[in-house]
Tab-separated table of C-alpha atoms in Angstrom:
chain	number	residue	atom	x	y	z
A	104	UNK	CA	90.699	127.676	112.798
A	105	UNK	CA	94.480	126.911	112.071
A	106	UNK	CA	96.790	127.885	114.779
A	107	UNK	CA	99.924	128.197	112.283
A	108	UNK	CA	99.342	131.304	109.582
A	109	UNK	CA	103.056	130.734	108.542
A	110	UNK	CA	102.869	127.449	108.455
A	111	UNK	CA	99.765	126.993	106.498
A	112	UNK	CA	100.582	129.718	104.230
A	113	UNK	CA	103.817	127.646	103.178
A	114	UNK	CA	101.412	124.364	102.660
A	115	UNK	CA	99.527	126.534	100.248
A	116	UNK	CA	102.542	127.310	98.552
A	117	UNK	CA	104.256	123.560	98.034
A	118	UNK	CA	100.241	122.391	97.026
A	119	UNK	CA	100.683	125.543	94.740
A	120	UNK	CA	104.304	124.197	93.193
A	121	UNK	CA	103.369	120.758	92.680
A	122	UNK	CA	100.043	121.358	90.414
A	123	UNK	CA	98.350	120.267	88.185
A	124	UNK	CA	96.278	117.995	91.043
A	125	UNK	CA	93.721	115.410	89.809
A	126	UNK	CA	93.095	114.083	93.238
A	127	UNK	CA	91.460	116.547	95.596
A	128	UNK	CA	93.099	115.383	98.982
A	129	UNK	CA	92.044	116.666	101.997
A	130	UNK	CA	95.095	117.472	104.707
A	131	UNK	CA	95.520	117.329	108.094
A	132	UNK	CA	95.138	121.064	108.661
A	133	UNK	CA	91.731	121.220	106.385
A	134	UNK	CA	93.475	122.272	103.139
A	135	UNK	CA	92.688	120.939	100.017
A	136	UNK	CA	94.684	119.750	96.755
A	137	UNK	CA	92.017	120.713	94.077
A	138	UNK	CA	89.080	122.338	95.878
A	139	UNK	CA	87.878	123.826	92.352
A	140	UNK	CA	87.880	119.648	90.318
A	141	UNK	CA	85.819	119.824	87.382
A	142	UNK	CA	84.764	116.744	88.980
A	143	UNK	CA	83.902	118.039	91.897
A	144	UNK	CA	85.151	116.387	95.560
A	145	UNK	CA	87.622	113.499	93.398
A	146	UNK	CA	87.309	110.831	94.223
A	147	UNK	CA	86.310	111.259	97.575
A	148	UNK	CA	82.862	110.808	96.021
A	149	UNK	CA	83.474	107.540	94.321
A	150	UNK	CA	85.482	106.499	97.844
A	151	UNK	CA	81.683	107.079	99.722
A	152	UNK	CA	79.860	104.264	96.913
A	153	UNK	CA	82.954	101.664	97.879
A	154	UNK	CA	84.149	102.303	101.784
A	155	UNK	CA	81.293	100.451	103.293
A	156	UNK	CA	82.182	97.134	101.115
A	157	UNK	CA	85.956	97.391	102.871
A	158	UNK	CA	86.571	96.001	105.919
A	159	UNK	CA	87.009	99.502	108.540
A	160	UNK	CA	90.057	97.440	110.103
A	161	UNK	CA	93.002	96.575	107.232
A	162	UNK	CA	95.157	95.544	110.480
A	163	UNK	CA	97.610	92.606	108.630
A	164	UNK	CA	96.361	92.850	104.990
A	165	UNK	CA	98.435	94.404	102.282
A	166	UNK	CA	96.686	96.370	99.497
A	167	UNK	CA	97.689	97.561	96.064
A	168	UNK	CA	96.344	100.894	94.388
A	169	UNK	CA	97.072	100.396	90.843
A	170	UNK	CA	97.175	103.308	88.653
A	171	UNK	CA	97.233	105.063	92.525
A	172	UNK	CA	97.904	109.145	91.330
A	173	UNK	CA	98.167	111.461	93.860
A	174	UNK	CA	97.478	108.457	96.149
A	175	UNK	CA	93.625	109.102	97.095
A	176	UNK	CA	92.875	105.487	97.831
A	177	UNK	CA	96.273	104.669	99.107
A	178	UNK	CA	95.611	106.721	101.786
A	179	UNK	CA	92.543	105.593	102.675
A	180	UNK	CA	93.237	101.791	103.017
A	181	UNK	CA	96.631	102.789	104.957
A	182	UNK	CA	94.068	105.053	107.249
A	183	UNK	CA	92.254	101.751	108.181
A	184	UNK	CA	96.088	99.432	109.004
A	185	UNK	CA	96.759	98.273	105.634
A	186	UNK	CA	100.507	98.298	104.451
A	187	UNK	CA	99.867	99.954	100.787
A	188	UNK	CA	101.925	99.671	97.579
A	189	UNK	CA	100.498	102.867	94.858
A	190	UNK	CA	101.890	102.428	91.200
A	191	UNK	CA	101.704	104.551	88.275
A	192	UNK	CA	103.480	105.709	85.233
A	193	UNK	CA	103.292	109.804	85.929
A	194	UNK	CA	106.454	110.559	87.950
A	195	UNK	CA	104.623	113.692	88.496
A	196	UNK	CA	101.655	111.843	90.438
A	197	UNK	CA	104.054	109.752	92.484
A	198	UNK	CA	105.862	113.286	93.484
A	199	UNK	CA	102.626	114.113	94.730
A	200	UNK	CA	101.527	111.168	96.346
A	201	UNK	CA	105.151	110.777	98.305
A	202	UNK	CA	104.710	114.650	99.691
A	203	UNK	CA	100.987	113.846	100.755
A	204	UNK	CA	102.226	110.649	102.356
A	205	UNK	CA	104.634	112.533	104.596
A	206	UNK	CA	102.217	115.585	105.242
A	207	UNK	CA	99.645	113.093	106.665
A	208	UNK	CA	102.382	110.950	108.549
A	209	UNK	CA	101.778	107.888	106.452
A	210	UNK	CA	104.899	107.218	104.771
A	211	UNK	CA	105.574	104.186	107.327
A	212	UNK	CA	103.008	102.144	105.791
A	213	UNK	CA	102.349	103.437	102.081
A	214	UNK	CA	105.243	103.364	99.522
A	215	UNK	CA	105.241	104.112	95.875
A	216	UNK	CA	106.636	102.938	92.865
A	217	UNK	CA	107.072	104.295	89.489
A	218	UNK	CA	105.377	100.783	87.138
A	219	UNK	CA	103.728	99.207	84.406
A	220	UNK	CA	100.442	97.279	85.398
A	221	UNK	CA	102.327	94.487	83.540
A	222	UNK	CA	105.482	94.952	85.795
A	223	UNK	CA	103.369	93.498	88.683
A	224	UNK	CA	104.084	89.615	87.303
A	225	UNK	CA	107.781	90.686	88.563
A	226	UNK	CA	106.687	91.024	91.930
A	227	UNK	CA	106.368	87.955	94.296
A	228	UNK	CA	103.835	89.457	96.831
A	229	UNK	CA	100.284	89.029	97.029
A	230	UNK	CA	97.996	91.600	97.966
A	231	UNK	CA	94.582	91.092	100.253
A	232	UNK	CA	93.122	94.328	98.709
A	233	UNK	CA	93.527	95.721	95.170
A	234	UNK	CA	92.416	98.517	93.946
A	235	UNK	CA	92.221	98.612	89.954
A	236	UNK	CA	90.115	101.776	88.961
A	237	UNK	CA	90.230	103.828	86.156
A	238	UNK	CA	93.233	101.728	84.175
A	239	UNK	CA	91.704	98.751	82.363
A	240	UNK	CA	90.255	100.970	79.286
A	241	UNK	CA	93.537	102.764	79.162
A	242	UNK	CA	95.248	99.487	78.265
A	243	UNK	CA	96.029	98.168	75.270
A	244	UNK	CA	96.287	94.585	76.681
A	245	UNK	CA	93.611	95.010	78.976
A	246	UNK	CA	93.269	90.801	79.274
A	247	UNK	CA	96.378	90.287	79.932
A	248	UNK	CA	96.453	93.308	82.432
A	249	UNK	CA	93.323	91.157	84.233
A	250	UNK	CA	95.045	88.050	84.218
A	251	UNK	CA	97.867	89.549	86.239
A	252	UNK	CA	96.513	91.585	88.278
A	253	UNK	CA	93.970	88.609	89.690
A	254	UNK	CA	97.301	86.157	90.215
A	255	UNK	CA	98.276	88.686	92.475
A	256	UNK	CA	95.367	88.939	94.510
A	257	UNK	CA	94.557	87.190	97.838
A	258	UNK	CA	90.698	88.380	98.879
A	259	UNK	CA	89.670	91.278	97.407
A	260	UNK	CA	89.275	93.402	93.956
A	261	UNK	CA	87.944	97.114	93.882
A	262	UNK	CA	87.292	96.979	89.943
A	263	UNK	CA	86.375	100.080	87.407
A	264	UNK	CA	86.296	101.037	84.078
A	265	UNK	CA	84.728	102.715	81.347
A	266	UNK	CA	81.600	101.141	80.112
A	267	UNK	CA	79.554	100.524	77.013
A	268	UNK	CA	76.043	101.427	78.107
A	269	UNK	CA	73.753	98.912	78.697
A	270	UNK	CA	73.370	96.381	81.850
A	271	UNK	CA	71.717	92.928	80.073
A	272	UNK	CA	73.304	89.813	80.540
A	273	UNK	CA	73.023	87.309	77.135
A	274	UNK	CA	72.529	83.991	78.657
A	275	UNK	CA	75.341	81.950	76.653
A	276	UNK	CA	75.657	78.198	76.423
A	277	UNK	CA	78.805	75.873	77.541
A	278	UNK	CA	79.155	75.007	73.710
A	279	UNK	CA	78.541	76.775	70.439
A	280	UNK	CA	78.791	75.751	66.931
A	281	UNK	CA	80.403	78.107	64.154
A	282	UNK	CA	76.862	78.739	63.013
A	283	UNK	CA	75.519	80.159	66.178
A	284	UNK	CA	77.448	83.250	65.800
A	285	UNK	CA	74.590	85.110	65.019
A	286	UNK	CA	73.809	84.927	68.521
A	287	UNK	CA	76.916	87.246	69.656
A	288	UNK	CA	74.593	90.136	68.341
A	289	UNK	CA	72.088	89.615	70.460
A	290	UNK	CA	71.997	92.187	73.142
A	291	UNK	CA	74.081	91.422	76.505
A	292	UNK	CA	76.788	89.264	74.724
A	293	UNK	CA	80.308	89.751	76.321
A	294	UNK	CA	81.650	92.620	74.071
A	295	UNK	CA	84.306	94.882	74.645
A	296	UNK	CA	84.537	98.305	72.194
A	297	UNK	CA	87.373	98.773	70.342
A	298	UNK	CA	88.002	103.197	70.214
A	299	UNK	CA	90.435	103.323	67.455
A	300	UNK	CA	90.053	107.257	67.427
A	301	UNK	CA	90.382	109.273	70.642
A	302	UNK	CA	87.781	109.310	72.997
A	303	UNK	CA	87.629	112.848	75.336
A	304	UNK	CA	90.806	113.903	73.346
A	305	UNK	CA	92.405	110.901	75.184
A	306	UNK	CA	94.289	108.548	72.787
A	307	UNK	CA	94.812	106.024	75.653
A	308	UNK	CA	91.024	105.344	76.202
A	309	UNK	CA	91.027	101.760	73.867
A	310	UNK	CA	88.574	99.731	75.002
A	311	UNK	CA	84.548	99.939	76.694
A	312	UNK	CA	83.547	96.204	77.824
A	313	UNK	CA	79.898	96.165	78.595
A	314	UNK	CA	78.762	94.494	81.492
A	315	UNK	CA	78.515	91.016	80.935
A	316	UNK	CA	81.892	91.171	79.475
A	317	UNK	CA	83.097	92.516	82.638
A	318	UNK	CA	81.364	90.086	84.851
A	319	UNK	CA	82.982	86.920	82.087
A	320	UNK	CA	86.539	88.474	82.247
A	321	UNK	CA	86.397	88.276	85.688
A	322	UNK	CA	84.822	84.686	85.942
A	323	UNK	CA	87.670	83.715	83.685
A	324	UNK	CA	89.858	85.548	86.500
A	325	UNK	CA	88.819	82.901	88.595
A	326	UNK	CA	86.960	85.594	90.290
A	327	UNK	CA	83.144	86.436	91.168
A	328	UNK	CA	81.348	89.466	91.866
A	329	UNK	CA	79.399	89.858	95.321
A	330	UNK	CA	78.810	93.346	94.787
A	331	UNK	CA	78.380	96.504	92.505
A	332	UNK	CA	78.412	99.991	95.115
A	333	UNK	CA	78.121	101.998	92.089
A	334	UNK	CA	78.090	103.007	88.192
A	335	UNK	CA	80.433	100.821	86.521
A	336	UNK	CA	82.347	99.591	89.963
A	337	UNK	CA	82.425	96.019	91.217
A	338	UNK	CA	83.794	94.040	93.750
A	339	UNK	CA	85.276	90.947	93.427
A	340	UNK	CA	86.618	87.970	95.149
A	341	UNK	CA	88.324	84.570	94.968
A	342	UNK	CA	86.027	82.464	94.171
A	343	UNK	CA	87.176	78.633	94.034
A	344	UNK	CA	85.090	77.167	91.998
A	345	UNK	CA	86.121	79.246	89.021
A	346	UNK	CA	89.346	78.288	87.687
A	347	UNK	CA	91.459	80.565	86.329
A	348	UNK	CA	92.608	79.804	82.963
A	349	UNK	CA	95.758	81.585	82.907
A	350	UNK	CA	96.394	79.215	85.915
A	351	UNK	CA	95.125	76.011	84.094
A	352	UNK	CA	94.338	75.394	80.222
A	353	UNK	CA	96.082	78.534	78.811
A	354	UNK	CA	98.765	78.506	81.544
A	355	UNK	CA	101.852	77.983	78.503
A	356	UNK	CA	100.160	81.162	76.487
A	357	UNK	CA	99.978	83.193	79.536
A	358	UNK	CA	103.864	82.450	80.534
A	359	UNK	CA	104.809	83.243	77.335
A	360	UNK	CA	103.147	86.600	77.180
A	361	UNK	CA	104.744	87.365	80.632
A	362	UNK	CA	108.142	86.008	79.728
A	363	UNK	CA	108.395	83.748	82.177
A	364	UNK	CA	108.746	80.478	80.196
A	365	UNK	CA	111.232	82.197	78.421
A	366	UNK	CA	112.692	83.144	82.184
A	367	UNK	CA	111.754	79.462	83.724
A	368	UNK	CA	114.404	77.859	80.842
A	369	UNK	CA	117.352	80.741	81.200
A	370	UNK	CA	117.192	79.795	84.599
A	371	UNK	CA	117.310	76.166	84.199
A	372	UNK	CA	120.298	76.101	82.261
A	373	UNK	CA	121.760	78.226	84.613
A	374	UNK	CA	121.491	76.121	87.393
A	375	UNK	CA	122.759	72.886	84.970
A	376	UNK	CA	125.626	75.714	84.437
A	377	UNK	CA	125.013	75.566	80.393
């Protein structure tokens, strides 16, 4: 039972004025965002498959929440001591996300920023936690999207995306010839669909990797999967004996589809004061 009528009645009305809601947030006082989702409880669902794999005390790690909406999982890591960054495009999510923030007295340790997945290589903090669910397929560079994102992390990845269906894994070998190709139709090669027609009416849904895609882009991330909590959700960490090859062999193609080599020499000159 809510002790404040008035005060409740006004909540309804600000959750009211800043609809459309695609997260279903629960509030302090037990109201809700979107109690009628077509999804049902989002995401709080998909947050049940991926909590246990997150450590319950975020005490001294920073986390990202890419793509973050109304702020769902921003919430939840800042709920458990992490200092959260959110980022998305939608001004309209952020508006959202910055009002929740305040009504649940979190806006100490969650801040949000209006970005480009690719605007992330600007930043020179490193998160501990990332959270990248429910972007990569909306990409059109979805590799180079990866590439980035992994620089940035420290320990942990909270990956999702759209899938093609299917689950086998297409043992490849360390070197092919130009006449094995053939062998990329076998089922469970690395293969990521190409949707150059809209998908759900959506003409930002590009690309469905199957699963051993997903688990090579990662490897070639520099990163391994310890677990999967659910459909097409993995978790992934550091692992050190995969190197990263936007970090080693492809390091000049990868600075020049960031900029930064083109940066690295403006600055150079600058400080010979060309």
């Amino acid at each position: 039972m809510h002790n404040n009528p008035a005060g409740s009645s006004t909540l309804t009305g600000e959750i009211a004025a800043l609809a459309p809601w695609f997260h279903n947030i629960h509030l302090p006082d037990g109201q809700q965002t979107a109690p009628g989702h077509y999804f049902g409880d989002f995401p709080s669902f998909k947050w049940e498959e991926i909590k246990i794999c997150i450590p319950d005390n975020l005490q001294g790690w920073t986390a990202l929440d890419i793509g973050c909406n109304a702020g769902f999982y921003s919430f939840e890591m800042a709920k458990r001591g992490a200092n959260v960054l959110g980022i998305d495009l939608d001004p309209h999510y952020l508006q959202q996300a910055n009002w929740v923030a305040e009504k649940m007295g979190l806006s100490h340790c969650v801040s949000f920023r209006q970005m480009q997945v690719y605007d992330l290589i600007k930043l020179d903090q490193k998160f501990d936690l990332i959270i990248f669910m429910g972007v990569l397929y909306h990409l059109r560079y979805p590799l180079l999207a990866l590439d980035i994102v992994s620089s940035k992390l420290n320990k942990m990845m909270i990956f999702q995306t759209l899938t093609m269906p299917g689950e086998e894994v297409y043992d490849t070998k360390p070197e092919m010839e130009l006449d094995d190709r053939p062998e990329m139709l076998q089922p469970g090669w690395p293969v990521m669909a190409f949707i150059e027609k809209r998908l759900a009416k959506d003409p930002t849904n590009w690309w469905a990797p199957n699963h051993a895609c997903i688990e090579a882009m990662l490897r070639t991330c520099g990163l391994k999967i310890t677990t999967r909590p659910g459909h097409e959700m993995y978790i992934a960490e550091r692992d050190e004996s995969l190197a990263a090859v936007a970090s080693t062999w492809n390091r000049s193609e990868y600075l020049s589809a960031t900029g930064q080599q083109w940066l690295d020499s403006l600055e150079a000159k600058v400080r010979r004061g060309e």
